[in-house]
PDB file of N, CA and C in Angstrom:
ATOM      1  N   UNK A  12     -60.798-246.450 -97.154  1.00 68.00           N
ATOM      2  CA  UNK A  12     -59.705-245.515 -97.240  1.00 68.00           C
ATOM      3  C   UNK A  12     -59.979-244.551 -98.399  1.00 68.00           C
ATOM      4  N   UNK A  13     -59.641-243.607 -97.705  1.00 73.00           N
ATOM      5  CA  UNK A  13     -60.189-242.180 -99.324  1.00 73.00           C
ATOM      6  C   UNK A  13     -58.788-242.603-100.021  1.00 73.00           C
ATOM      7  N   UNK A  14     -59.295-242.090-101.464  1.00 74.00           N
ATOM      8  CA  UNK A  14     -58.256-241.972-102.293  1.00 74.00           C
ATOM      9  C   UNK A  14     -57.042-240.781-102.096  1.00 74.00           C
ATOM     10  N   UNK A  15     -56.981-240.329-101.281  1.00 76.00           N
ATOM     11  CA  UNK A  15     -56.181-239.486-100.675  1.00 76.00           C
ATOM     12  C   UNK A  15     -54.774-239.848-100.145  1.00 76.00           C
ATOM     13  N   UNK A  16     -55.768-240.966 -98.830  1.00 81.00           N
ATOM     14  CA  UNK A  16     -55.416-241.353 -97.923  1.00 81.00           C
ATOM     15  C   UNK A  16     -53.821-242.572 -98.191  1.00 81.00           C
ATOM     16  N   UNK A  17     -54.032-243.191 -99.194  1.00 83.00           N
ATOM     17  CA  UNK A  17     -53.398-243.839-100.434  1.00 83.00           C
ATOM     18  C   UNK A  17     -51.831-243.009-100.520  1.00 83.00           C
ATOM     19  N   UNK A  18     -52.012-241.551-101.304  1.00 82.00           N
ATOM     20  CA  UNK A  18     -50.776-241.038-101.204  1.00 82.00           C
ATOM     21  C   UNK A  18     -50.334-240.562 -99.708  1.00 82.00           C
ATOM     22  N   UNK A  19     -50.870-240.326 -98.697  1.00 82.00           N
ATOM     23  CA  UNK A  19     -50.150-239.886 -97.772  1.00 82.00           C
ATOM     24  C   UNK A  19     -49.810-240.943 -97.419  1.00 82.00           C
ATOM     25  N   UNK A  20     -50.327-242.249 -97.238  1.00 85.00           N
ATOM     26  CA  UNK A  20     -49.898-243.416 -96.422  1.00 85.00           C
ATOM     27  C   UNK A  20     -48.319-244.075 -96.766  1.00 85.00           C
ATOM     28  N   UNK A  21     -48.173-243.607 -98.337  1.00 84.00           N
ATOM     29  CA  UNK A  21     -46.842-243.870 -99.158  1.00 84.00           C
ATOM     30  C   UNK A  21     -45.787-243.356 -99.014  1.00 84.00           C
ATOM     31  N   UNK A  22     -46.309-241.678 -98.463  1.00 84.00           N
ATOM     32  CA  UNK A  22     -45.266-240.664 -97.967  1.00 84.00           C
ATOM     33  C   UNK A  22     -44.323-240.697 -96.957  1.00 84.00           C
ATOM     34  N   UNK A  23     -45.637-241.831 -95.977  1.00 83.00           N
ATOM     35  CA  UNK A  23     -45.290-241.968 -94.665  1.00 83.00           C
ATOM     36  C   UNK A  23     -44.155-242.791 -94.596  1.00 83.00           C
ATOM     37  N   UNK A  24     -44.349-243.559 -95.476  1.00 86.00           N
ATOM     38  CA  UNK A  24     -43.724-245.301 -95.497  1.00 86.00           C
ATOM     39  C   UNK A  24     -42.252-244.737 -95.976  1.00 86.00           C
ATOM     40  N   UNK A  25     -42.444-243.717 -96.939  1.00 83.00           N
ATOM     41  CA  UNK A  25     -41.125-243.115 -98.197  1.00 83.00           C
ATOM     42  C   UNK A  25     -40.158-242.585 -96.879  1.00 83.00           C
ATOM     43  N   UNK A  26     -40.675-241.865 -96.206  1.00 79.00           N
ATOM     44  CA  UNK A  26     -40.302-241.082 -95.009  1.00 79.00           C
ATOM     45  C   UNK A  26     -39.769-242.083 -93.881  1.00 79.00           C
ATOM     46  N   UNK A  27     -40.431-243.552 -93.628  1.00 82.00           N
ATOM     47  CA  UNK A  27     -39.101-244.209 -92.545  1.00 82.00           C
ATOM     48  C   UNK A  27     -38.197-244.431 -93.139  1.00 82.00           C
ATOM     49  N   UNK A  28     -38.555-245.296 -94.497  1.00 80.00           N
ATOM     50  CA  UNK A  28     -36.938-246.034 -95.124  1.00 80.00           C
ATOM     51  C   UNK A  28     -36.371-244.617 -95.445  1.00 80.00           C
ATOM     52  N   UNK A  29     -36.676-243.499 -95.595  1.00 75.00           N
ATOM     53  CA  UNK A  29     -35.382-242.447 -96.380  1.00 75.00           C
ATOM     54  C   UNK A  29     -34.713-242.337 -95.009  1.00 75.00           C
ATOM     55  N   UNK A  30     -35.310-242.248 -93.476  1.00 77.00           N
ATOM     56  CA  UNK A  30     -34.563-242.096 -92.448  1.00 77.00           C
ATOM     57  C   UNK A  30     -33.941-242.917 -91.869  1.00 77.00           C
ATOM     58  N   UNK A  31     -34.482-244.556 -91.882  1.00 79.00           N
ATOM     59  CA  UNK A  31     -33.398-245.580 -91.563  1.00 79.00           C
ATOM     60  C   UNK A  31     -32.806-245.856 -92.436  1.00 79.00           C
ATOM     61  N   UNK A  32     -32.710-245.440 -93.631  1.00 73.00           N
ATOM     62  CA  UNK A  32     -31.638-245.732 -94.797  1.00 73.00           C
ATOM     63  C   UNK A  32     -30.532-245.307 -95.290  1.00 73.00           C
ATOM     64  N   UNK A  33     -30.900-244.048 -95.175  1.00 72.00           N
ATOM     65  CA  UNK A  33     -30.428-243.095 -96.487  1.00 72.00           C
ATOM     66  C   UNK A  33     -30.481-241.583 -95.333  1.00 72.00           C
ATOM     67  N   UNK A  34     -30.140-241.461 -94.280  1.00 67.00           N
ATOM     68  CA  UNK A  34     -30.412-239.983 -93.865  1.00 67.00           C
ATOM     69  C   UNK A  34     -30.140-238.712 -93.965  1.00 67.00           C
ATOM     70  N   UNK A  35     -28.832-238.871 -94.314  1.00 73.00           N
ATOM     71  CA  UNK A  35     -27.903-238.245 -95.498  1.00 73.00           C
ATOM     72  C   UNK A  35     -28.467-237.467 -96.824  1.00 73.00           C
ATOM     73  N   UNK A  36     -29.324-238.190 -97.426  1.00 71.00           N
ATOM     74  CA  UNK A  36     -29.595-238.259 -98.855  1.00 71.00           C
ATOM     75  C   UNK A  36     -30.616-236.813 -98.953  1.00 71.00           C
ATOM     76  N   UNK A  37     -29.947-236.185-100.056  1.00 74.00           N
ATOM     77  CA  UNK A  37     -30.689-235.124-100.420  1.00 74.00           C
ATOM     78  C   UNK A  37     -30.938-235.294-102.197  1.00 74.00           C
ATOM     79  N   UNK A  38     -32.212-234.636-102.256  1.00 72.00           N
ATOM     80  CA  UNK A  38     -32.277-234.380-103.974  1.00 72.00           C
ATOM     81  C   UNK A  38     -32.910-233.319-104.232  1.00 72.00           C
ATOM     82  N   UNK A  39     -31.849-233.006-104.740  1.00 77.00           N
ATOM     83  CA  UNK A  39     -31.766-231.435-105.150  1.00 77.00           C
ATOM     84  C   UNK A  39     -31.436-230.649-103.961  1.00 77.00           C
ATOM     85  N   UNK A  40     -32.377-229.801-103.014  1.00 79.00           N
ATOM     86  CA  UNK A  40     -31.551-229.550-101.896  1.00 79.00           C
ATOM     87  C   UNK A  40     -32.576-229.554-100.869  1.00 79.00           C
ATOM     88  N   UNK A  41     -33.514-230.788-100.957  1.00 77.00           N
ATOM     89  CA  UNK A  41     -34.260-231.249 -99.986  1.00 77.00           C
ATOM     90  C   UNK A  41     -33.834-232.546 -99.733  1.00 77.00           C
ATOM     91  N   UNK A  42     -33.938-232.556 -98.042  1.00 74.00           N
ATOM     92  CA  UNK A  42     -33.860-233.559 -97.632  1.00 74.00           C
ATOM     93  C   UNK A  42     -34.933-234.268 -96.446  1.00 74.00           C
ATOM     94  N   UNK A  43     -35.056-234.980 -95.827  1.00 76.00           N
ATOM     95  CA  UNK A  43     -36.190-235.581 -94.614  1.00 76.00           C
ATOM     96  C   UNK A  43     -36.745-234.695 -94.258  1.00 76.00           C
ATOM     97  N   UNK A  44     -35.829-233.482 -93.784  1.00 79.00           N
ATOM     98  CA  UNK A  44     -37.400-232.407 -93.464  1.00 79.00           C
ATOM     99  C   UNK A  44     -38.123-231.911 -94.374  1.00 79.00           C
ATOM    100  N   UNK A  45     -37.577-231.825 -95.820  1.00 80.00           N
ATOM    101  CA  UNK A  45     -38.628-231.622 -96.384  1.00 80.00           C
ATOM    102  C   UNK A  45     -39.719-232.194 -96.726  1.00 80.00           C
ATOM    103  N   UNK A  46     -39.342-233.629 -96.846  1.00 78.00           N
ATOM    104  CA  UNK A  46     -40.277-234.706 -96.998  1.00 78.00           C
ATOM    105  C   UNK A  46     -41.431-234.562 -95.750  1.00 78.00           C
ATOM    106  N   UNK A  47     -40.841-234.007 -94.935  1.00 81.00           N
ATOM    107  CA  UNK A  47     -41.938-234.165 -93.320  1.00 81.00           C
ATOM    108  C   UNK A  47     -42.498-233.307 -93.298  1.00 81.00           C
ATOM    109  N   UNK A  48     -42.451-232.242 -93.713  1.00 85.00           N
ATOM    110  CA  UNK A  48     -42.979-230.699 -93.884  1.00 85.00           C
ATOM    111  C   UNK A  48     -44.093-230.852 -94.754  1.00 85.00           C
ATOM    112  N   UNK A  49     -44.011-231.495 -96.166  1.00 82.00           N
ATOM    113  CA  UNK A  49     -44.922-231.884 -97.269  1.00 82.00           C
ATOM    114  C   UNK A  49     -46.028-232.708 -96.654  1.00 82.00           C
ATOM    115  N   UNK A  50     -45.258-233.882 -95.624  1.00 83.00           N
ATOM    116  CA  UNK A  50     -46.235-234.834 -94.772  1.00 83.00           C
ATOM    117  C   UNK A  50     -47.514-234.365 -94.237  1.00 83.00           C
ATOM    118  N   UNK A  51     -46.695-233.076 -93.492  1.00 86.00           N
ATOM    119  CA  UNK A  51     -47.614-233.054 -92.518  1.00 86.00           C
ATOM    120  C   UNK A  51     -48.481-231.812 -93.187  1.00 86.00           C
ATOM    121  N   UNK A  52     -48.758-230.976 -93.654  1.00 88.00           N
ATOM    122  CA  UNK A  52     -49.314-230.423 -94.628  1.00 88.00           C
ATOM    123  C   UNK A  52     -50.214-231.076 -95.635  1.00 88.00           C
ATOM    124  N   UNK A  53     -50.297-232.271 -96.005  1.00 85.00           N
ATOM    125  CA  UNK A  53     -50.719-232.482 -97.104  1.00 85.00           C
ATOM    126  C   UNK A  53     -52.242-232.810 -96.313  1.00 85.00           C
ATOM    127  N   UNK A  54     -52.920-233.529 -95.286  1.00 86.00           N
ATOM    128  CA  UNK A  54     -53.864-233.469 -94.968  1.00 86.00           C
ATOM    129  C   UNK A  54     -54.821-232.023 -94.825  1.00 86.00           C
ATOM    130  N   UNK A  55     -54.275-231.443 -94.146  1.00 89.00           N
ATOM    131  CA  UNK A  55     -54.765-229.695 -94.447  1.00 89.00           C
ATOM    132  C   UNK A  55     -55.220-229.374 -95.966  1.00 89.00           C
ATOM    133  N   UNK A  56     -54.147-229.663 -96.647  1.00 89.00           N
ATOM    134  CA  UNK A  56     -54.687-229.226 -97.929  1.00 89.00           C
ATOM    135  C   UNK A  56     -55.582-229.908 -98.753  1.00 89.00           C
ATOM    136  N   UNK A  57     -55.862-231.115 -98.437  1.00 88.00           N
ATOM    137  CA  UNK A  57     -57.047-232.371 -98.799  1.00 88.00           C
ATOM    138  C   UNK A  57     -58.112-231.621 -98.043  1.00 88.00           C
ATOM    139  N   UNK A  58     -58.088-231.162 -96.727  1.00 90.00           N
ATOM    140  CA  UNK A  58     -59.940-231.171 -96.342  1.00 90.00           C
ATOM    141  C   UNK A  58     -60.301-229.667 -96.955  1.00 90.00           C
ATOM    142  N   UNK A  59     -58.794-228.543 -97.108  1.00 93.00           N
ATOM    143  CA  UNK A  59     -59.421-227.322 -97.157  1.00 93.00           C
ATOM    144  C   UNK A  59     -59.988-227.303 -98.895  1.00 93.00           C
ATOM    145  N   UNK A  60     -59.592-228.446 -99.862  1.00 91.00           N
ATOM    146  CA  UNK A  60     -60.215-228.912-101.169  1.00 91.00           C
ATOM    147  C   UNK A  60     -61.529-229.526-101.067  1.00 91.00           C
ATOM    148  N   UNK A  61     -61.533-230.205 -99.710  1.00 91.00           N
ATOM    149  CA  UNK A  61     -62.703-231.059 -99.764  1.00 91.00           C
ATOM    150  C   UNK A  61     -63.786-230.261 -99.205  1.00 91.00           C
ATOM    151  N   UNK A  62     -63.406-228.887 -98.698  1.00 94.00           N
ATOM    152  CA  UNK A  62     -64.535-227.924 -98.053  1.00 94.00           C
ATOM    153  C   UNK A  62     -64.632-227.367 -99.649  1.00 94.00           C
ATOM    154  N   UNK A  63     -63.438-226.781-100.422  1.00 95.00           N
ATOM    155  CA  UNK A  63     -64.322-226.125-101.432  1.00 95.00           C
ATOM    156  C   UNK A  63     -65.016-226.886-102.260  1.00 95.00           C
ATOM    157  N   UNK A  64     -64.715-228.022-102.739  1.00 94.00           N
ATOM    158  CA  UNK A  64     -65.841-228.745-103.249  1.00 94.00           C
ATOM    159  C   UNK A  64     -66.890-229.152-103.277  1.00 94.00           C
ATOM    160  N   UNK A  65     -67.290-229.450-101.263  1.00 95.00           N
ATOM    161  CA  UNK A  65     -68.711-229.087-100.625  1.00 95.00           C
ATOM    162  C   UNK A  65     -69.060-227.791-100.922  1.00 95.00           C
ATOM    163  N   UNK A  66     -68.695-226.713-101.546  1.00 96.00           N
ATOM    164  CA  UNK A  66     -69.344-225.943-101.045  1.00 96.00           C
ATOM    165  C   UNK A  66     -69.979-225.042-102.337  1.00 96.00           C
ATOM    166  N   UNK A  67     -69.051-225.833-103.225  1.00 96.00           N
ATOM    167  CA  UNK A  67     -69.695-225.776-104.849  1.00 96.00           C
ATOM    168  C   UNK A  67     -70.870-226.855-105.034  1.00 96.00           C
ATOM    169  N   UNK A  68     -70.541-227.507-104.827  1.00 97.00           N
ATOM    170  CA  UNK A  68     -71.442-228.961-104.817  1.00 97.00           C
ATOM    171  C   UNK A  68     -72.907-228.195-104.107  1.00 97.00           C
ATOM    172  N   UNK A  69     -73.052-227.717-103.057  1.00 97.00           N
ATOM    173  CA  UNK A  69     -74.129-226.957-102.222  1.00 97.00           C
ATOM    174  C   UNK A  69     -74.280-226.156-102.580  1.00 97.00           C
ATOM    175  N   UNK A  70     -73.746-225.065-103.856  1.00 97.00           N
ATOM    176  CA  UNK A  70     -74.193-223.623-104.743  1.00 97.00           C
ATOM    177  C   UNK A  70     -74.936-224.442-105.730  1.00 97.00           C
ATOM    178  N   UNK A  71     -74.006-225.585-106.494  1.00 97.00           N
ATOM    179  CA  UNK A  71     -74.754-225.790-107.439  1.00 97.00           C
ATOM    180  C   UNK A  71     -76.086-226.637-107.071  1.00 97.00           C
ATOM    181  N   UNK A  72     -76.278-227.502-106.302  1.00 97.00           N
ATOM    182  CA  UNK A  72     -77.750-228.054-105.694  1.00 97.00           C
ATOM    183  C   UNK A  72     -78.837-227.010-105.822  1.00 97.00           C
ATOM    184  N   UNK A  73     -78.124-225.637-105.045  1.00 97.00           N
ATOM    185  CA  UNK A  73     -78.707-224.820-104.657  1.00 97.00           C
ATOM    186  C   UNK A  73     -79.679-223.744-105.928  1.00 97.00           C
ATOM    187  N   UNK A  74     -78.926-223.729-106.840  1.00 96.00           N
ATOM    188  CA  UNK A  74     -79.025-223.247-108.361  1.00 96.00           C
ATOM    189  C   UNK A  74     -80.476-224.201-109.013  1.00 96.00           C
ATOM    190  N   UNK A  75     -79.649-225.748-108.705  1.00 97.00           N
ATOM    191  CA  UNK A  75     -80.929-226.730-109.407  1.00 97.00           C
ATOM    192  C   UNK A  75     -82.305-226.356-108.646  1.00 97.00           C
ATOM    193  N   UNK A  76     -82.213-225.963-106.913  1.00 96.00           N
ATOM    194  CA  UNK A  76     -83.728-226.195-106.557  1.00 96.00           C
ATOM    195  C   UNK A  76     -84.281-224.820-106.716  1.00 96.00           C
ATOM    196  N   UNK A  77     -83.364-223.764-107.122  1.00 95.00           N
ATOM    197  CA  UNK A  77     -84.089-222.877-107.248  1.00 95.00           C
ATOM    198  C   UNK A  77     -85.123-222.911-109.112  1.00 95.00           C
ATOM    199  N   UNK A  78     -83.832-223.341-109.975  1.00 95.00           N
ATOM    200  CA  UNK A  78     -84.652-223.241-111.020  1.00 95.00           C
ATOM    201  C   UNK A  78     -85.764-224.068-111.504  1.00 95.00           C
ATOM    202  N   UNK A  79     -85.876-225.254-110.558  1.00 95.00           N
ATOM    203  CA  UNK A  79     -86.870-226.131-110.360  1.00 95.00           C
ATOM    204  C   UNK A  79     -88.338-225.352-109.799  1.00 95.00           C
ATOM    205  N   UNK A  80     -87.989-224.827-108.464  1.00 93.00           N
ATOM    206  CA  UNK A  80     -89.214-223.661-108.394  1.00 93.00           C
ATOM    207  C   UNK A  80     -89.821-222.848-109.458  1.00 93.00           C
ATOM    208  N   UNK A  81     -89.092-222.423-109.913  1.00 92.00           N
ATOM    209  CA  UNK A  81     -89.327-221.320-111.193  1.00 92.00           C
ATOM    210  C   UNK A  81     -90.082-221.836-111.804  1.00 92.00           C
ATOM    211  N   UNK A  82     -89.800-222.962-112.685  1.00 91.00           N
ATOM    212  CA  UNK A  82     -90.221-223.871-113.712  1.00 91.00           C
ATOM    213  C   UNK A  82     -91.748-224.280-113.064  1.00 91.00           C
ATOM    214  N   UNK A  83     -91.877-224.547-111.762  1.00 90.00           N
ATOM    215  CA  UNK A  83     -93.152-224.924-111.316  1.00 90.00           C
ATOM    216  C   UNK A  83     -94.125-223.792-111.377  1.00 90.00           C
ATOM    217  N   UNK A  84     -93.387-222.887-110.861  1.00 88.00           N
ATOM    218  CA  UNK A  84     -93.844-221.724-110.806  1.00 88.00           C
ATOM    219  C   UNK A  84     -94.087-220.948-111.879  1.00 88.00           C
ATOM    220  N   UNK A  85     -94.002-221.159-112.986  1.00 87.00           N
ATOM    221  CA  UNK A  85     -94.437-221.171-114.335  1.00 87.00           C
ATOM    222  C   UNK A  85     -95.411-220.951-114.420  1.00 87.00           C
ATOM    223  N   UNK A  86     -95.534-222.331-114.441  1.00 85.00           N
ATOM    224  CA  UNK A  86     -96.877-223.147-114.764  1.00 85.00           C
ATOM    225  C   UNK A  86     -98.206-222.849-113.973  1.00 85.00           C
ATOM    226  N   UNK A  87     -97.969-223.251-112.510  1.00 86.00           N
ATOM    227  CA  UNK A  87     -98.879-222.682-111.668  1.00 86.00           C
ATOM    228  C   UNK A  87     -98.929-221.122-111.345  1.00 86.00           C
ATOM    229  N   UNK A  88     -98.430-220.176-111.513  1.00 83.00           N
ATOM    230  CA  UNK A  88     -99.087-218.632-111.007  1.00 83.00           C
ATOM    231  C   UNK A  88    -100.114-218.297-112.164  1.00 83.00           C
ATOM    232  N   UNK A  89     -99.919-218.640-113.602  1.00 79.00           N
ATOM    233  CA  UNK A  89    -101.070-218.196-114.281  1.00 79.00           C
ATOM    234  C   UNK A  89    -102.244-218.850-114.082  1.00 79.00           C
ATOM    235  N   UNK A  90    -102.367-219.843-113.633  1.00 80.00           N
ATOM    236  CA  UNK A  90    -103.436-220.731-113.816  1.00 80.00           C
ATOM    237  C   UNK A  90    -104.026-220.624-112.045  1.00 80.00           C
ATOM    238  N   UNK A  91    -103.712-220.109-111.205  1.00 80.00           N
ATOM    239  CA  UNK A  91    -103.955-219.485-109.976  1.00 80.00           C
ATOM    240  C   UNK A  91    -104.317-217.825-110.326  1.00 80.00           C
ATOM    241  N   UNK A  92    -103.581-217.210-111.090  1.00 76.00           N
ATOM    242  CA  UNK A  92    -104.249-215.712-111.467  1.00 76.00           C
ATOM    243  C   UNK A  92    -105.596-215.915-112.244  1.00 76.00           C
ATOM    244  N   UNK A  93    -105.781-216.788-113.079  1.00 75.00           N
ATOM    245  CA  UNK A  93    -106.999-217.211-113.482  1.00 75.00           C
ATOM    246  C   UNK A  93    -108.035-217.585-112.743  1.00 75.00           C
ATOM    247  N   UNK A  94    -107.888-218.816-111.806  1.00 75.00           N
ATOM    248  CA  UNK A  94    -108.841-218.824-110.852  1.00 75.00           C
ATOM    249  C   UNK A  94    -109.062-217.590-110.116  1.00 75.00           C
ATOM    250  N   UNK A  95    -108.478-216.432-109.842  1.00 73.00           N
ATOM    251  CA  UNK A  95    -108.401-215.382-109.138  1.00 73.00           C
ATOM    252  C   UNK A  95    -109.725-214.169-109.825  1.00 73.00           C
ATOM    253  N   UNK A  96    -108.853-214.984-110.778  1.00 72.00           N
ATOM    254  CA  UNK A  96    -109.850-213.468-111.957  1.00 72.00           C
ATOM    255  C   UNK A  96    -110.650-213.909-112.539  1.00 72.00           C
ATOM    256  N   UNK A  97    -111.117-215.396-112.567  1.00 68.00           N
ATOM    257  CA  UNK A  97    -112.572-215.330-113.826  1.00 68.00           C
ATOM    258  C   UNK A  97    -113.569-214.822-113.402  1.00 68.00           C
ATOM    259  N   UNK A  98    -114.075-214.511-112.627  1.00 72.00           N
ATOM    260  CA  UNK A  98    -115.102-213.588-112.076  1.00 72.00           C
ATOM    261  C   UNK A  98    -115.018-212.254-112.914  1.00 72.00           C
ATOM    262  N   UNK A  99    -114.311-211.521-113.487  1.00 69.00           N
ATOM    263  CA  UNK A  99    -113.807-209.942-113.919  1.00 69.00           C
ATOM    264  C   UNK A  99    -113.649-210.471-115.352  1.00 69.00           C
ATOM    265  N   UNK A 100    -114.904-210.459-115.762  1.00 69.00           N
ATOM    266  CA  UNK A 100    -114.648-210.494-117.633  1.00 69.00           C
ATOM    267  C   UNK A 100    -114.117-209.524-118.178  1.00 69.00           C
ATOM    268  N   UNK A 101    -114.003-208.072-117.794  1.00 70.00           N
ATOM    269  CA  UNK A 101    -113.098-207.596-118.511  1.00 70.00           C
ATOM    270  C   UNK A 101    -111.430-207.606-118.252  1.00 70.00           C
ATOM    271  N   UNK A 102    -111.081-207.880-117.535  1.00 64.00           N
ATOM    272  CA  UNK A 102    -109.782-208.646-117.565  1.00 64.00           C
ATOM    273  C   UNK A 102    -109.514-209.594-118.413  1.00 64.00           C
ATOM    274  N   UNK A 103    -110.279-210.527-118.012  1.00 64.00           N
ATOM    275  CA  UNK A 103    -110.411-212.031-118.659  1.00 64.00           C
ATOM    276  C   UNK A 103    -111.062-211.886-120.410  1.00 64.00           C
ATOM    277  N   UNK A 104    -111.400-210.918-120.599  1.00 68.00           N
ATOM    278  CA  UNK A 104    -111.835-210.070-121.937  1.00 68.00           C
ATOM    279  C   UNK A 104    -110.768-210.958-123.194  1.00 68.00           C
ATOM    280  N   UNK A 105    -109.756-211.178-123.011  1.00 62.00           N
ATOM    281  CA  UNK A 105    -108.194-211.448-123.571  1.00 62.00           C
ATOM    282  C   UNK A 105    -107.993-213.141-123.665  1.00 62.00           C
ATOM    283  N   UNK A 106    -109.565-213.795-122.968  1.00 55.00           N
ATOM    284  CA  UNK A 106    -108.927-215.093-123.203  1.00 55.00           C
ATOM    285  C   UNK A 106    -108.058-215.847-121.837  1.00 55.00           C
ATOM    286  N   UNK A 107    -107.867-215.216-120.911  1.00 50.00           N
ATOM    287  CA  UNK A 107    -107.271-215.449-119.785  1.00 50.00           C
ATOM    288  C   UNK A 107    -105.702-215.197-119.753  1.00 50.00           C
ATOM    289  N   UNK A 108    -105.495-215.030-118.181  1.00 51.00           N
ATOM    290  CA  UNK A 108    -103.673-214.445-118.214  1.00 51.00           C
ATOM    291  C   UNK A 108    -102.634-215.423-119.029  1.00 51.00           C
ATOM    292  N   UNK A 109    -103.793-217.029-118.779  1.00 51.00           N
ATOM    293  CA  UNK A 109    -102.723-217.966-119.181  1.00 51.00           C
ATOM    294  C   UNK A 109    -102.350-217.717-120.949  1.00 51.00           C
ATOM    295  N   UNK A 110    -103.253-217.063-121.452  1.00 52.00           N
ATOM    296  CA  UNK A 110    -103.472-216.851-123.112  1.00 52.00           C
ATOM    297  C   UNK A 110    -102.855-215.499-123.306  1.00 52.00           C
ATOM    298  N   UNK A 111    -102.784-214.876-122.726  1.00 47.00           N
ATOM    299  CA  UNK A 111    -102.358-213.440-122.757  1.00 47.00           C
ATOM    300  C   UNK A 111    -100.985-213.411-123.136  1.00 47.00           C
ATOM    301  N   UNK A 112     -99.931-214.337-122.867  1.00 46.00           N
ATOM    302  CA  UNK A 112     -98.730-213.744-123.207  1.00 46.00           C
ATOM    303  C   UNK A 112     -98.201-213.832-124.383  1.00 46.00           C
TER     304      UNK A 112
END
């Protein structure tokens, strides 16, 4: 059971006894329908939270594998421009691209 699932199940329960009990009973100036209105709403508003949270959760993943590339990509493009270029000593004149910066 999601932790969600917990408060609506309570709502539900709050919602027979207020109607076989108490049907009458208002607080403040809600009464059973409002309670049923909140009911039935409250799942909607759990998944349309649980989409934005997927969908941060999948930006930020998305953030980590990019700067993970980078970081690789560091490392390896100079040392691939090197193999590229040691042939051309005057390029390589400098010690190599990897020394160059």
């Amino acid at each position: 059971m999601e932790y969600w699932e917990v408060t609506l199940d309570r709502a539900q329960k709050t919602l027979a006894v207020w109607l076989a009990l108490v049907a009458s009973l208002k607080i403040g100036a809600s009464g059973a329908t409002a309670l049923e209105t909140l009911i039935d709403g409250f799942e909607p508003l759990v998944q349309a939270r649980t989409a934005a949270q997927n969908a941060v959760d999948e930006a930020f993943r998305d953030v980590q594998a990019s700067l993970l590339i980078m970081k690789i990509l560091g490392t390896k493009v100079p040392k691939i421009i090197d193999g590229h270029l040691a042939e051309n000593e005057r390029l390589m004149k400098g010690g190599g691209v990897c020394r160059m910066r």
